[in-house]
Short mmCIF file of C-alpha atoms and ligand atoms in Angstrom, two decimals:
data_model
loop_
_atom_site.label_atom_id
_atom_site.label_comp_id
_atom_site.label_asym_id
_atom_site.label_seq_id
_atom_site.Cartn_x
_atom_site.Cartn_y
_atom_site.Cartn_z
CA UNK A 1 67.57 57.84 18.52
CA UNK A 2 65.98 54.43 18.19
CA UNK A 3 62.95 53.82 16.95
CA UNK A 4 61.48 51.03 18.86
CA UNK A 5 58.78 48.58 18.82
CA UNK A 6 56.64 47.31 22.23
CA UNK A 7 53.51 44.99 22.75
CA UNK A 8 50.30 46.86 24.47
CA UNK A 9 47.25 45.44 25.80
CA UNK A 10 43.99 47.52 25.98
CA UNK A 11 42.54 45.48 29.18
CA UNK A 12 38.69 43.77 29.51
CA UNK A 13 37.71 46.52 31.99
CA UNK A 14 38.78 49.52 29.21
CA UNK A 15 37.16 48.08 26.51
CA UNK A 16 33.89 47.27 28.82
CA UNK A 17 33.47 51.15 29.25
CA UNK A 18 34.32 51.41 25.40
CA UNK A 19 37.53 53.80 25.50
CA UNK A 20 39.70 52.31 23.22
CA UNK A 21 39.60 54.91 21.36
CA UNK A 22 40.43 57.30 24.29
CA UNK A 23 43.11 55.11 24.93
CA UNK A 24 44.64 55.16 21.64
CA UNK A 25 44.41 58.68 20.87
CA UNK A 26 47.11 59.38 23.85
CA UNK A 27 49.32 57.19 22.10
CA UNK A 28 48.84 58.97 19.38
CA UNK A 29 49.04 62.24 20.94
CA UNK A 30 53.09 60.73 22.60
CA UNK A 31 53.68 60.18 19.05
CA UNK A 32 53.55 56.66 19.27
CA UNK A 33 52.22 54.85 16.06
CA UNK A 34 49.93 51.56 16.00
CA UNK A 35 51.45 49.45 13.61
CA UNK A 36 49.57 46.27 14.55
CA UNK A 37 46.06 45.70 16.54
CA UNK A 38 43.44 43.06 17.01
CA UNK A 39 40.55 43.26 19.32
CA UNK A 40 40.97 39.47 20.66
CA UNK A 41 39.32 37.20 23.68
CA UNK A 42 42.24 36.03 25.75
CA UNK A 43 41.58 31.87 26.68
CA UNK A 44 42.44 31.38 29.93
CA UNK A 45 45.39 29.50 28.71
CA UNK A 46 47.05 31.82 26.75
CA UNK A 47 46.84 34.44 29.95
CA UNK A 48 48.16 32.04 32.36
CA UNK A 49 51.31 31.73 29.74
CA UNK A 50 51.46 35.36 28.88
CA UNK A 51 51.48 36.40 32.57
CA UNK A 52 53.76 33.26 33.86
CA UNK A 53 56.34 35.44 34.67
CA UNK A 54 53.89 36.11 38.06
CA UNK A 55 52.99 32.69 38.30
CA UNK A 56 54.57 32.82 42.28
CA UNK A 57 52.46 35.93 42.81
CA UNK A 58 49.80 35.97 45.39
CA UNK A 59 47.60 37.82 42.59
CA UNK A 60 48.02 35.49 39.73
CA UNK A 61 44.90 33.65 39.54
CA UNK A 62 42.87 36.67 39.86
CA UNK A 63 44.98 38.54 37.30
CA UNK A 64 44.29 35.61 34.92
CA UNK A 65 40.56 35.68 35.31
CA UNK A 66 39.97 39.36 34.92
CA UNK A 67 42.28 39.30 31.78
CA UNK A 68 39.80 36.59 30.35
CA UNK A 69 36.56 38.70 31.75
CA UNK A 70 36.14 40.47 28.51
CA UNK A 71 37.81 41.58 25.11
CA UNK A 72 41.17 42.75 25.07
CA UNK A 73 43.08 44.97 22.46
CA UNK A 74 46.16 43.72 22.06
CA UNK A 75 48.60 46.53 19.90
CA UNK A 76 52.25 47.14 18.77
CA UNK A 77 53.24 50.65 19.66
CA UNK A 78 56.38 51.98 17.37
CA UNK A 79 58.39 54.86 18.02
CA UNK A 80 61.52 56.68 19.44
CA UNK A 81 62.16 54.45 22.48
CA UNK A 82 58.74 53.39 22.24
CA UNK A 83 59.06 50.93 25.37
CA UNK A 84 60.11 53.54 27.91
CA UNK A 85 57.92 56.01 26.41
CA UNK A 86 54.66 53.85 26.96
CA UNK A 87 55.05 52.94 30.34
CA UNK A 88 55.38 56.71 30.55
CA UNK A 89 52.17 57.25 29.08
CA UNK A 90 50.47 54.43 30.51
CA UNK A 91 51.66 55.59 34.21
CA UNK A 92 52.37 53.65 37.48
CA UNK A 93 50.74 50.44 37.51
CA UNK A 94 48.92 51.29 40.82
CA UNK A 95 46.54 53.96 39.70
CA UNK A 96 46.59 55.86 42.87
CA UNK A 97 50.61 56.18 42.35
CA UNK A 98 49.96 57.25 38.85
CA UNK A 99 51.49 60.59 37.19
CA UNK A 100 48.33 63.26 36.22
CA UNK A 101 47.51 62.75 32.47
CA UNK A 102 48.48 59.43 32.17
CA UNK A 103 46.49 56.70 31.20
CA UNK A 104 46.02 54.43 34.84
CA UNK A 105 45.19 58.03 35.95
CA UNK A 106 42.42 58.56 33.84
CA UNK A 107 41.10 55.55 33.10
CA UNK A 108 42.12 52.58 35.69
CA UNK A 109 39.89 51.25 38.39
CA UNK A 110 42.20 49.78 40.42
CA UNK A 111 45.94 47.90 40.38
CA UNK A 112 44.28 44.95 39.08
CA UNK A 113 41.62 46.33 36.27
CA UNK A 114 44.49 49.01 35.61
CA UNK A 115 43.36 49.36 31.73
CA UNK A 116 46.54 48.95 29.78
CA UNK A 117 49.22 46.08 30.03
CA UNK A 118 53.04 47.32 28.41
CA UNK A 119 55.94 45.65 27.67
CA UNK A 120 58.82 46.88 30.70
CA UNK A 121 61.78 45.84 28.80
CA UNK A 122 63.00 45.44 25.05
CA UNK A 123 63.81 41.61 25.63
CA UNK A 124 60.24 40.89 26.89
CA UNK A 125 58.88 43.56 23.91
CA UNK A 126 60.00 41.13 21.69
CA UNK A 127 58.79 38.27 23.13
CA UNK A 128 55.77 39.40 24.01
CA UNK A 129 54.86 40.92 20.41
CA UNK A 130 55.62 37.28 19.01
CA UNK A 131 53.01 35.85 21.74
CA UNK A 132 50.53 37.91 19.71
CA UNK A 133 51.25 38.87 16.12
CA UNK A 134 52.96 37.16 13.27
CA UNK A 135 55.70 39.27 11.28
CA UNK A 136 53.46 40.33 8.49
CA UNK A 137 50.57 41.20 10.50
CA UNK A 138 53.09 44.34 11.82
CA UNK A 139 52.90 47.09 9.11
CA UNK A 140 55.52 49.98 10.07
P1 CMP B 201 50.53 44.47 33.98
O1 CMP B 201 51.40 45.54 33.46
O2 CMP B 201 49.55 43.86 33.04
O3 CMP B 201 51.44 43.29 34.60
C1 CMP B 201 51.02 42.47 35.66
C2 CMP B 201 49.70 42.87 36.21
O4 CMP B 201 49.33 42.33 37.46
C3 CMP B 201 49.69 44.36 36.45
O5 CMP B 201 49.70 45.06 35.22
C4 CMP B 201 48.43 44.52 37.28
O6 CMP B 201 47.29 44.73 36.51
C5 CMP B 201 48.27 43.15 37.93
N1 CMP B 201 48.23 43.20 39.39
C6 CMP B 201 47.20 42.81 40.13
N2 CMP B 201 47.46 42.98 41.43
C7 CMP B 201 48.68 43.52 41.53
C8 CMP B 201 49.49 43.94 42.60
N3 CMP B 201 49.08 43.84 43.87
N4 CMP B 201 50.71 44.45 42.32
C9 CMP B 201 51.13 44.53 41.02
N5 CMP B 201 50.38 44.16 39.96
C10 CMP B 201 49.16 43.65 40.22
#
């Protein structure tokens, strides 16, 4: 068993139709615990470096703008294998390839406005949580 910590976003077009809340409480129902979380508004500079990874990607610059559209929620999830277990919850990144119950099923609007952003890896978890939150903003 390892208990496990990953970085979550709640995206501009979830916390437009106010579900935060929704969208916490099935984290909470996996058993996954919020140990950090600040409602933030993403500058288009720090989206452009969180999402560099897709820099190549034909839907980069639109990615960038919707993630600067509105608030975001920005969360670290702990738990037993916390990383694999929230892309579980959050479902396939396409909505319409999504698992019933999970939340791009419920809640997304499309690939792009897709609600909820999770780390896919333990090396990017890490990095990602640091793009974020200091250490002592993280209470476990
Ligand atoms: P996310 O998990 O935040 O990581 C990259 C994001 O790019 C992804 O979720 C989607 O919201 C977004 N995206 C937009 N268009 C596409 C696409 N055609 N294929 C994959 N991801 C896309």
């Amino acid at each position: 068993m390892t208990v496990e910590r990953t970085l979550s976003i709640i995206k501009p077009d979830a916390t437009r139709r106010n579900l935060t809340g929704a969208v916490n409480k099935c984290f909470e129902d996996a058993g996954l615990r919020i140990v950090a979380q600040k409602r933030i508004k993403l500058s288009k500079s720090q989206a452009e470096d969180f999402y560099a990874v897709h820099k190549e990607r034909p839907f980069y610059s639109d990615l960038c703008d919707f993630m600067t559209s509105g608030p975001v929620v920005v969360q670290v999830l702990e738990g037993e294998n916390a990383i694999a277990k929230n892309r579980e919850v959050m479902g396939a990144t396409n909505p319409d390839d999504a698992a019933e119950g999970t939340i791009r099923k419920l809640f997304a609007e499309n690939v792009e406005a897709n609600s909820v952003h999770g780390s896919d890896s333990a090396e990017n978890a890490a990095m990602e949580i640091k793009f974020y939150f200091k250490d002592d903003e993280i209470v476990g």
